[in-house]
XYZ file of C-alpha atoms in Angstrom:
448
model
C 120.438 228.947 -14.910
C 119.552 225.454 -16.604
C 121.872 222.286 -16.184
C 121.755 222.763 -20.318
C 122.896 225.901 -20.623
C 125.616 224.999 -17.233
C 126.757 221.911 -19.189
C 127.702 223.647 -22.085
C 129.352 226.547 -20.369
C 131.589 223.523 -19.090
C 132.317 222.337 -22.217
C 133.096 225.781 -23.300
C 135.539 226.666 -20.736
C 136.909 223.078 -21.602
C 137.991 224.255 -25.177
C 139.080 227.703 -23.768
C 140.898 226.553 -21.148
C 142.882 224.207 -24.495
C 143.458 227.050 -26.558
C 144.552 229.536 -23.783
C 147.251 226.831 -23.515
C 148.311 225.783 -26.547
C 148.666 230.248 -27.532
C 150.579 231.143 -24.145
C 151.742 227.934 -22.541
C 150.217 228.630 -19.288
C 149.578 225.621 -17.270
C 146.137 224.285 -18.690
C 145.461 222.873 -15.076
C 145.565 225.832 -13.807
C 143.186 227.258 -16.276
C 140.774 224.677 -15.984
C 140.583 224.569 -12.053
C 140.130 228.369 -11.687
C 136.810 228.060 -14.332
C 136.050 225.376 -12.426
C 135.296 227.064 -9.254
C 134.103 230.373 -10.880
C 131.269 228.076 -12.750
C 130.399 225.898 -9.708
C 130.538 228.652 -7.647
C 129.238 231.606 -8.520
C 126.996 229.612 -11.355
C 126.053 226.288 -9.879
C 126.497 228.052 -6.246
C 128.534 225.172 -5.016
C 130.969 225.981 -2.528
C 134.833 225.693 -2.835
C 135.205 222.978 -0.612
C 132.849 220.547 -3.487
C 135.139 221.771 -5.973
C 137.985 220.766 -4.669
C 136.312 217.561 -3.701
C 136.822 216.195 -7.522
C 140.454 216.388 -7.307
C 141.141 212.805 -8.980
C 142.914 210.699 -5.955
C 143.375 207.353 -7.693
C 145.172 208.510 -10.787
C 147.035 211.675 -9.518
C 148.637 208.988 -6.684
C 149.113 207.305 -9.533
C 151.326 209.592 -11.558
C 153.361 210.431 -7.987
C 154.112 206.647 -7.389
C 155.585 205.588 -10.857
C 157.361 209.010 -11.195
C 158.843 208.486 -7.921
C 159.399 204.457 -8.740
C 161.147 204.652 -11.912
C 162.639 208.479 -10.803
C 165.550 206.360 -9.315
C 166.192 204.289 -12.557
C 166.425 207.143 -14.529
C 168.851 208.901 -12.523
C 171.165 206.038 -12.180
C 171.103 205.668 -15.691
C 169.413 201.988 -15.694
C 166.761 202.550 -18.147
C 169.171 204.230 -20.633
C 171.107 201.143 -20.337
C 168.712 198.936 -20.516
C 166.943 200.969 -23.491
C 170.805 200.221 -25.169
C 170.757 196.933 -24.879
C 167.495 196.018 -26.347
C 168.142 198.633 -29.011
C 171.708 196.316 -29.500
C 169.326 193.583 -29.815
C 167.027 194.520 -32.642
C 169.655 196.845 -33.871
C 168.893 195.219 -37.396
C 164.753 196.525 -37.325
C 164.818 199.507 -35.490
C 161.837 201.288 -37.946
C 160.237 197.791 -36.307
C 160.433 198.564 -32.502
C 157.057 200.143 -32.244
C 155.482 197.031 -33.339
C 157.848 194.536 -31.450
C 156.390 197.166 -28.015
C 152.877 196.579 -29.382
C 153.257 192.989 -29.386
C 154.910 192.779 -26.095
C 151.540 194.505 -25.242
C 149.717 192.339 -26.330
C 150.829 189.457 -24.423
C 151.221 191.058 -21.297
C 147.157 191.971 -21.352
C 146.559 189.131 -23.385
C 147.946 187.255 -19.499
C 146.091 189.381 -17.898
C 149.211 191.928 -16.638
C 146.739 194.803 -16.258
C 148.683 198.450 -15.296
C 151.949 197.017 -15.178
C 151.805 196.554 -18.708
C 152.704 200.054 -19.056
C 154.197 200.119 -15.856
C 156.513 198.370 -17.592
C 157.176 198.866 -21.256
C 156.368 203.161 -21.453
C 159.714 203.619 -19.075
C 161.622 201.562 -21.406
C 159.866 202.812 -24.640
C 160.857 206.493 -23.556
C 164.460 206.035 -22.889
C 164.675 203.683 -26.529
C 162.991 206.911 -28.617
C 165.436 208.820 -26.991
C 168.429 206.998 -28.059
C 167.677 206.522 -31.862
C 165.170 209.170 -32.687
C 161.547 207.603 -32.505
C 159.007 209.930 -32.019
C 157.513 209.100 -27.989
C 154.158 209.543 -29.613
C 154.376 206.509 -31.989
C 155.754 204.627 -28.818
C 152.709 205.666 -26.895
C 150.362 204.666 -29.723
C 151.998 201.683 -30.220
C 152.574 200.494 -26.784
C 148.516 201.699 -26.224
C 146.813 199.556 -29.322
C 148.953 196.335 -27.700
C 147.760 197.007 -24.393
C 144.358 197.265 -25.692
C 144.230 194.678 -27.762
C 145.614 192.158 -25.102
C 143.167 193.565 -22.536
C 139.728 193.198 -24.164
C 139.853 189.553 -24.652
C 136.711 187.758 -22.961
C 138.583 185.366 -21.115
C 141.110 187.760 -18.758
C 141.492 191.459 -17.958
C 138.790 194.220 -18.637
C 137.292 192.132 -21.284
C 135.447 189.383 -19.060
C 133.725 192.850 -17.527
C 132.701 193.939 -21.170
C 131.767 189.596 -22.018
C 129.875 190.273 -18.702
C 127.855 193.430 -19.574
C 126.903 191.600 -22.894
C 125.416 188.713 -21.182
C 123.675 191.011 -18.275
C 121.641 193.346 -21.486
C 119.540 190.432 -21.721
C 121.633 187.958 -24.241
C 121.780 184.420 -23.258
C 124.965 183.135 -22.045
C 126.039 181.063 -25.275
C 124.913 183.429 -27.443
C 126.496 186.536 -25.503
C 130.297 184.919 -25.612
C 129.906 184.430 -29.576
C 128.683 187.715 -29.555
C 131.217 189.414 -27.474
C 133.910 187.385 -29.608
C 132.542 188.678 -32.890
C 132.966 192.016 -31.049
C 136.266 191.333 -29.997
C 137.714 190.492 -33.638
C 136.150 193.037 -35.158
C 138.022 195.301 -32.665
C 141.042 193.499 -33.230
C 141.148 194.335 -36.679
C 139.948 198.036 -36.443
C 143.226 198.583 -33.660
C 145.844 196.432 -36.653
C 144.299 198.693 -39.073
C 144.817 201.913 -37.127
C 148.140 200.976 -35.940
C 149.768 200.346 -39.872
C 147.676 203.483 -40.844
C 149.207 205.904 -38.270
C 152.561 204.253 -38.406
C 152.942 204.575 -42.107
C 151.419 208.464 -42.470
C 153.980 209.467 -39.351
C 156.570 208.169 -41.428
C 155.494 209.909 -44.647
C 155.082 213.172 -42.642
C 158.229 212.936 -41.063
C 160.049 212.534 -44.045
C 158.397 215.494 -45.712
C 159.157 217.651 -42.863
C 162.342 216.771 -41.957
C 163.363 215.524 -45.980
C 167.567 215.571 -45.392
C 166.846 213.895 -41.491
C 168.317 209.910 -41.327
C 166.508 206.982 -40.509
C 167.816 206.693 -37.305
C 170.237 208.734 -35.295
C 173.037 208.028 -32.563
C 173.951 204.910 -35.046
C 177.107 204.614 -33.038
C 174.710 203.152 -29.948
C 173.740 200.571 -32.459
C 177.129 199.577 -33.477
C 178.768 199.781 -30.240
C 177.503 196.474 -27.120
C 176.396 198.175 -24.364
C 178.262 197.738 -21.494
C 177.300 195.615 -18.311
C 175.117 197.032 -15.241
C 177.202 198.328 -12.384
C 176.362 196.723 -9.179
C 174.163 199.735 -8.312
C 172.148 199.336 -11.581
C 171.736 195.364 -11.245
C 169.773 196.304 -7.912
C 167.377 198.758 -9.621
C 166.909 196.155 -12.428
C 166.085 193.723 -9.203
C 163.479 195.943 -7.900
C 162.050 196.643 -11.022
C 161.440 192.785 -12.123
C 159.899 192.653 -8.388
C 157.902 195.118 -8.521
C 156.144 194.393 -12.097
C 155.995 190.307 -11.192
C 153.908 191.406 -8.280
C 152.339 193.225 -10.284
C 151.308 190.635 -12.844
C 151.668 187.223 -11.597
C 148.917 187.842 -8.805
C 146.585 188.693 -10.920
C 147.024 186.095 -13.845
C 147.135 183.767 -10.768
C 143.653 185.270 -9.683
C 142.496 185.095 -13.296
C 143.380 181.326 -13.982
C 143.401 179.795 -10.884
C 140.847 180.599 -8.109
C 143.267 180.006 -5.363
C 140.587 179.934 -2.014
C 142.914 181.797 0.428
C 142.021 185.095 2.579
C 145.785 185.832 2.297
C 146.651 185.360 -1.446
C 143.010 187.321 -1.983
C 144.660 189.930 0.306
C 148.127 189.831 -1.447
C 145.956 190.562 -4.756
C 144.369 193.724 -3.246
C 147.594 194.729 -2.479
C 149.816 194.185 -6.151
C 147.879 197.077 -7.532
C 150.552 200.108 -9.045
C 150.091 203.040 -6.572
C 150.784 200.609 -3.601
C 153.303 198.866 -5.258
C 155.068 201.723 -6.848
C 155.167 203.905 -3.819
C 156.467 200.865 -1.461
C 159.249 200.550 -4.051
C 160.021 204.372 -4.006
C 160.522 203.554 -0.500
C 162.886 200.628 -0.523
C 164.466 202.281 -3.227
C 165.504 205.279 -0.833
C 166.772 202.787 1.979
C 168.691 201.172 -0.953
C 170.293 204.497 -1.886
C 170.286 203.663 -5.444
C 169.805 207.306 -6.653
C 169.578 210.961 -4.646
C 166.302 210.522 -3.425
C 166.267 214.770 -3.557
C 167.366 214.699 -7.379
C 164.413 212.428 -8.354
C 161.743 214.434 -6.410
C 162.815 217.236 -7.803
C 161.736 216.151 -10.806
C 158.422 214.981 -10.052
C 155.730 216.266 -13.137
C 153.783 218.404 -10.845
C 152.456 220.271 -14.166
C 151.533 217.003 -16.001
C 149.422 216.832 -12.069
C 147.279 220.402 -12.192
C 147.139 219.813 -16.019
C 144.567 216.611 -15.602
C 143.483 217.293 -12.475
C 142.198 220.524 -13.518
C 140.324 218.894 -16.703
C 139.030 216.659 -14.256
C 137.653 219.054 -11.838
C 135.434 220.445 -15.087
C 134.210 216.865 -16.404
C 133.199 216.222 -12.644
C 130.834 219.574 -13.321
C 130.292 218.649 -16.534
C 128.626 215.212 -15.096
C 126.906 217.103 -12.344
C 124.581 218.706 -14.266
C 123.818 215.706 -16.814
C 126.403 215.155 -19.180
C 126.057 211.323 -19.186
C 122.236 211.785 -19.365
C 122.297 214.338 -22.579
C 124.198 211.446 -24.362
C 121.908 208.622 -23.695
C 119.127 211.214 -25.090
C 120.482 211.697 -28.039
C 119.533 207.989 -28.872
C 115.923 208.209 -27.651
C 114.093 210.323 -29.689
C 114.715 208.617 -32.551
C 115.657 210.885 -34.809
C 119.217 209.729 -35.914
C 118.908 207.453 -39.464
C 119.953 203.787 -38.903
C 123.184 204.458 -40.898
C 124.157 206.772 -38.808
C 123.544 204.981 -35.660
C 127.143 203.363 -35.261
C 128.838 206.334 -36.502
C 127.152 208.601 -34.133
C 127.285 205.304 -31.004
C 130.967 205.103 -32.017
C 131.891 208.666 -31.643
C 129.886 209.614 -28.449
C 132.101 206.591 -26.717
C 135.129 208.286 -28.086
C 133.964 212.044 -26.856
C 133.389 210.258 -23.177
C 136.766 208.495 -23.159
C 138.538 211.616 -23.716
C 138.000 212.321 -20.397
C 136.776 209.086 -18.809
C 137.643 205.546 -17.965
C 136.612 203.565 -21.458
C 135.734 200.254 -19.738
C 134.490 200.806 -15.978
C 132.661 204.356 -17.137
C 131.608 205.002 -21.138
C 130.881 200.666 -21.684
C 128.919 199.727 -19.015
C 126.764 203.032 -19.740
C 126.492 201.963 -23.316
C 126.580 198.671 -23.513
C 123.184 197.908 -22.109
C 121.774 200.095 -24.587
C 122.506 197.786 -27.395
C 119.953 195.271 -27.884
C 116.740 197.445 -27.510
C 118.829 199.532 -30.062
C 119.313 196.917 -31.980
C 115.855 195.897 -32.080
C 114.414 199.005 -32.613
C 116.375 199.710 -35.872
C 117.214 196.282 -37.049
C 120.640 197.297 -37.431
C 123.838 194.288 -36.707
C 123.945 194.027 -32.628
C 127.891 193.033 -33.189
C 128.393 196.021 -35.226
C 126.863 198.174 -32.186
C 128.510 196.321 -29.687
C 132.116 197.047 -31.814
C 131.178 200.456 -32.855
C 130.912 201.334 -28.745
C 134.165 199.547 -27.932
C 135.674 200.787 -31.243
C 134.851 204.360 -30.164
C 135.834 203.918 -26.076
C 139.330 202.957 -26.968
C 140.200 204.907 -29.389
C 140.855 208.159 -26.891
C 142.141 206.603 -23.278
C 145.284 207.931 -25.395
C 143.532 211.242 -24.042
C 146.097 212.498 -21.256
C 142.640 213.341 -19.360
C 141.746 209.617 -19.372
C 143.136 207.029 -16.950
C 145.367 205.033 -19.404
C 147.065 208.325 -20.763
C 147.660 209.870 -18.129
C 149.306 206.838 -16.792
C 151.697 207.936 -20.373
C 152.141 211.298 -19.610
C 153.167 210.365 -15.759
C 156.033 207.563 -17.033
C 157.649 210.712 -19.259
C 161.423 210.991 -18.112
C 161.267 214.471 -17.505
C 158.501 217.763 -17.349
C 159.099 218.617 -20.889
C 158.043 215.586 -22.670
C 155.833 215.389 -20.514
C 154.074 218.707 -21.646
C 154.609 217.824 -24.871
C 152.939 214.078 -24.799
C 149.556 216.288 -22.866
C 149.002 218.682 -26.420
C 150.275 215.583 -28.808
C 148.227 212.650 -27.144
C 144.951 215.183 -26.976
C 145.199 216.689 -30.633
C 145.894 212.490 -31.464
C 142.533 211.403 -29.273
C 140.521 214.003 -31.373
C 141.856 212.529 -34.802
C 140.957 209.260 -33.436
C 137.862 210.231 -32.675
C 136.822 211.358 -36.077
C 138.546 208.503 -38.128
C 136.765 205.521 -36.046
C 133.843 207.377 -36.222
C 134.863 207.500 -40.341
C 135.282 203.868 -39.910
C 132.035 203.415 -38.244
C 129.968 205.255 -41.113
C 132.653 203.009 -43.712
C 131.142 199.484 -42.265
C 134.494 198.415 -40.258
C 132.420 197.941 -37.289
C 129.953 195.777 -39.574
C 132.186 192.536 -40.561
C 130.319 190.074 -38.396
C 126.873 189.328 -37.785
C 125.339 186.817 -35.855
């Protein structure tokens, strides 16, 4: 059988493997990984041992170390606490909390915070939705555009990789940084956009499905000053400030200063979340801040099959040429010039559903631009957006890295399942309405 007609039987069992879900509830993981080996095996006539080579080690460790981490906050009750007090604090623009998380975002990756961003703020954003009645999806959303926003800015972060592929497709250096800033705003402006647009159509839906429901519930948390942390809590509250300064300050440190020491360069490769997290889990334990039994019990082993599963079909999906049938689509020719960005935009969102946005769909697009560009005419800043426009719309995916980092932070096994079918069903409407945007000339407000 042809890698074609292999590739789409991957992408088939892909939507099965969805809908089998979303009509029984059986673990979608589960589903995925046992079409996975049937196609590679008796298909592809891989054996078992490749399949379960794709298991996804980086991001599953991942979703271990910060459930373990922030396990023992949860169970001592220092994130509700802490969740009260900041709610005490804006008690006056609650409705506004979403965008006061988006902005805290912002900065954070604006610094250069990386990870710990939402290392940091998801926890907290769970346990404050929990207390007055925000949805955890318009937390995630909100907490996501920030991030995003903050990270792709040309001068720290993910965004001096994206300046960098700019400048390596051929554009000189001056004219790649005004070009990649161009980008940038235009991007900024599409995320602002999409942030009031879902924000204010939640709200409108929520009030015409729940019509009698109030504002915000549990106003008694609001009214009421939280008490102080007990002694046990201050020492969680310790290790979590520890844990997300070495988490950040390394690596604006790295960013701003090029310090020209093997150990601080060492002490950087270390401050990354898994190692952090997990070394925490462990000092943690020693600590004896929480039963260390209670909080593993509760590790999201489901929210684990459930993306590595949809990882172990991508990884077939890739093996027999899915990257490759996208980059053809642009090389016959055949697509009109208006469509271009539409089409550029939305093949960047389809890849980040399931891949890393900027170290996997960019740097394969990216360098397509300017022969693109020259071969159509069309605005090399509105290509250059419409890519990035279209690659971070869907890390929301729970099957890309920055969702799944989401998914992981979720208190407990049934938001958990709930954020995998809400923050997949919200990639695919994000999807089609940058795409929408694309095709609308929202991509097109610069030129150079």
């Amino acid at each position: 059988m042809g890698n074609t007609a292999i590739l789409i039987i991957c992408l088939i069992a892909i939507v099965v493997a969805i809908l089998i879900c979303f009509k029984t509830g059986i673990n979608m993981g589960l589903i995925a990984m046992s079409f996975a080996f049937l196609i590679g095996c008796l298909i592809m006539g891989e054996k078992a041992a490749t399949i379960f080579g794709f298991w996804p080690d980086s991001l599953i460790f991942f979703l271990l170390a910060s459930a373990m981490f922030y396990g023992f906050a949860r169970e001592n009750g220092t994130l509700t606490l802490l969740g009260s007090k900041l709610l005490y604090k804006f008690r006056k623009s609650i409705p506004a909390l979403p965008f006061a998380f988006a902005f805290i975002a912002f900065v954070l990756g604006l610094l250069g915070a990386g990870p710990g961003t939402i290392v940091l703020l998801a926890p907290l954003g769970y346990s404050v939705c929990q207390q007055v009645g925000i949805d955890p999806l318009l937390m995630v959303f909100a907490i996501d555009t920030g991030y995003n926003c903050g990270t792709q800015n040309p001068w720290t972060g993910t965004g001096v990789v994206l300046y960098g592929l700019v400048e390596e497709s051929g554009v000189a250096a001056d004219v790649a940084i005004h070009t990649y800033i161009l980008s940038y705003a235009t991007f900024l402006i599409n995320k602002v956009l999409f942030l009031a647009l879902f924000y204010i159509l939640f709200q409108l839906l929520k009030k015409k499905l729940n019509p009698g429901m109030p504002k915000v519930k549990n106003l008694e948390i609001l009214n009421q000053k939280p008490e102080a942390f007990s002694p046990l809590q201050t020492k969680t509250m310790t290790l979590i400030l520890i844990s997300f300064f070495l988490l950040v300050i390394p690596n604006i440190l790295n960013t701003f200063v090029k310090v020209d020491s093997v150990a601080f360069k060492h002490l950087v490769g270390l401050c990354k979340p898994q190692a952090v997290l997990i070394i925490f889990a462990l000092i943690a334990s020693i600590m004896n801040i929480a039963n260390p039994k209670k909080v593993l019990q509760k590790m999201p082993m489901g929210t684990v099959f459930t993306i590595a599963g949809v990882c172990f079909l991508m990884e077939l999906a890739k093996k027999v040429g899915l990257l490759e049938s996208v980059v053809a689509v642009f090389e016959g020719g055949n697509i009109p010039s208006f469509l271009i960005a539409p089409v550029f935009c939305l093949i960047a969102a389809f890849l980040s559903l399931f891949a890393s946005g900027t170290s996997v769909v960019l740097p394969l697009l990216f360098p397509m631009v300017p022969a693109l560009a020259t071969a159509t005419g069309l605005n090399v800043v509105a290509l250059y957006t419409a890519a990035q426009i279209g690659a971070l719309s869907t890390p929301i995916s729970p099957f890309s890295t920055a969702g799944a980092q989401f998914v992981g932070l979720a208190p407990d096994d049934k938001l958990a399942d709930s954020l995998v079918k809400q923050q997949f069903v919200l990639a695919i409407v994000m999807m089609v309405l940058t795409s929408i945007a694309a095709l609308l000339g929202l991509c097109n407000i610069f030129r150079i």
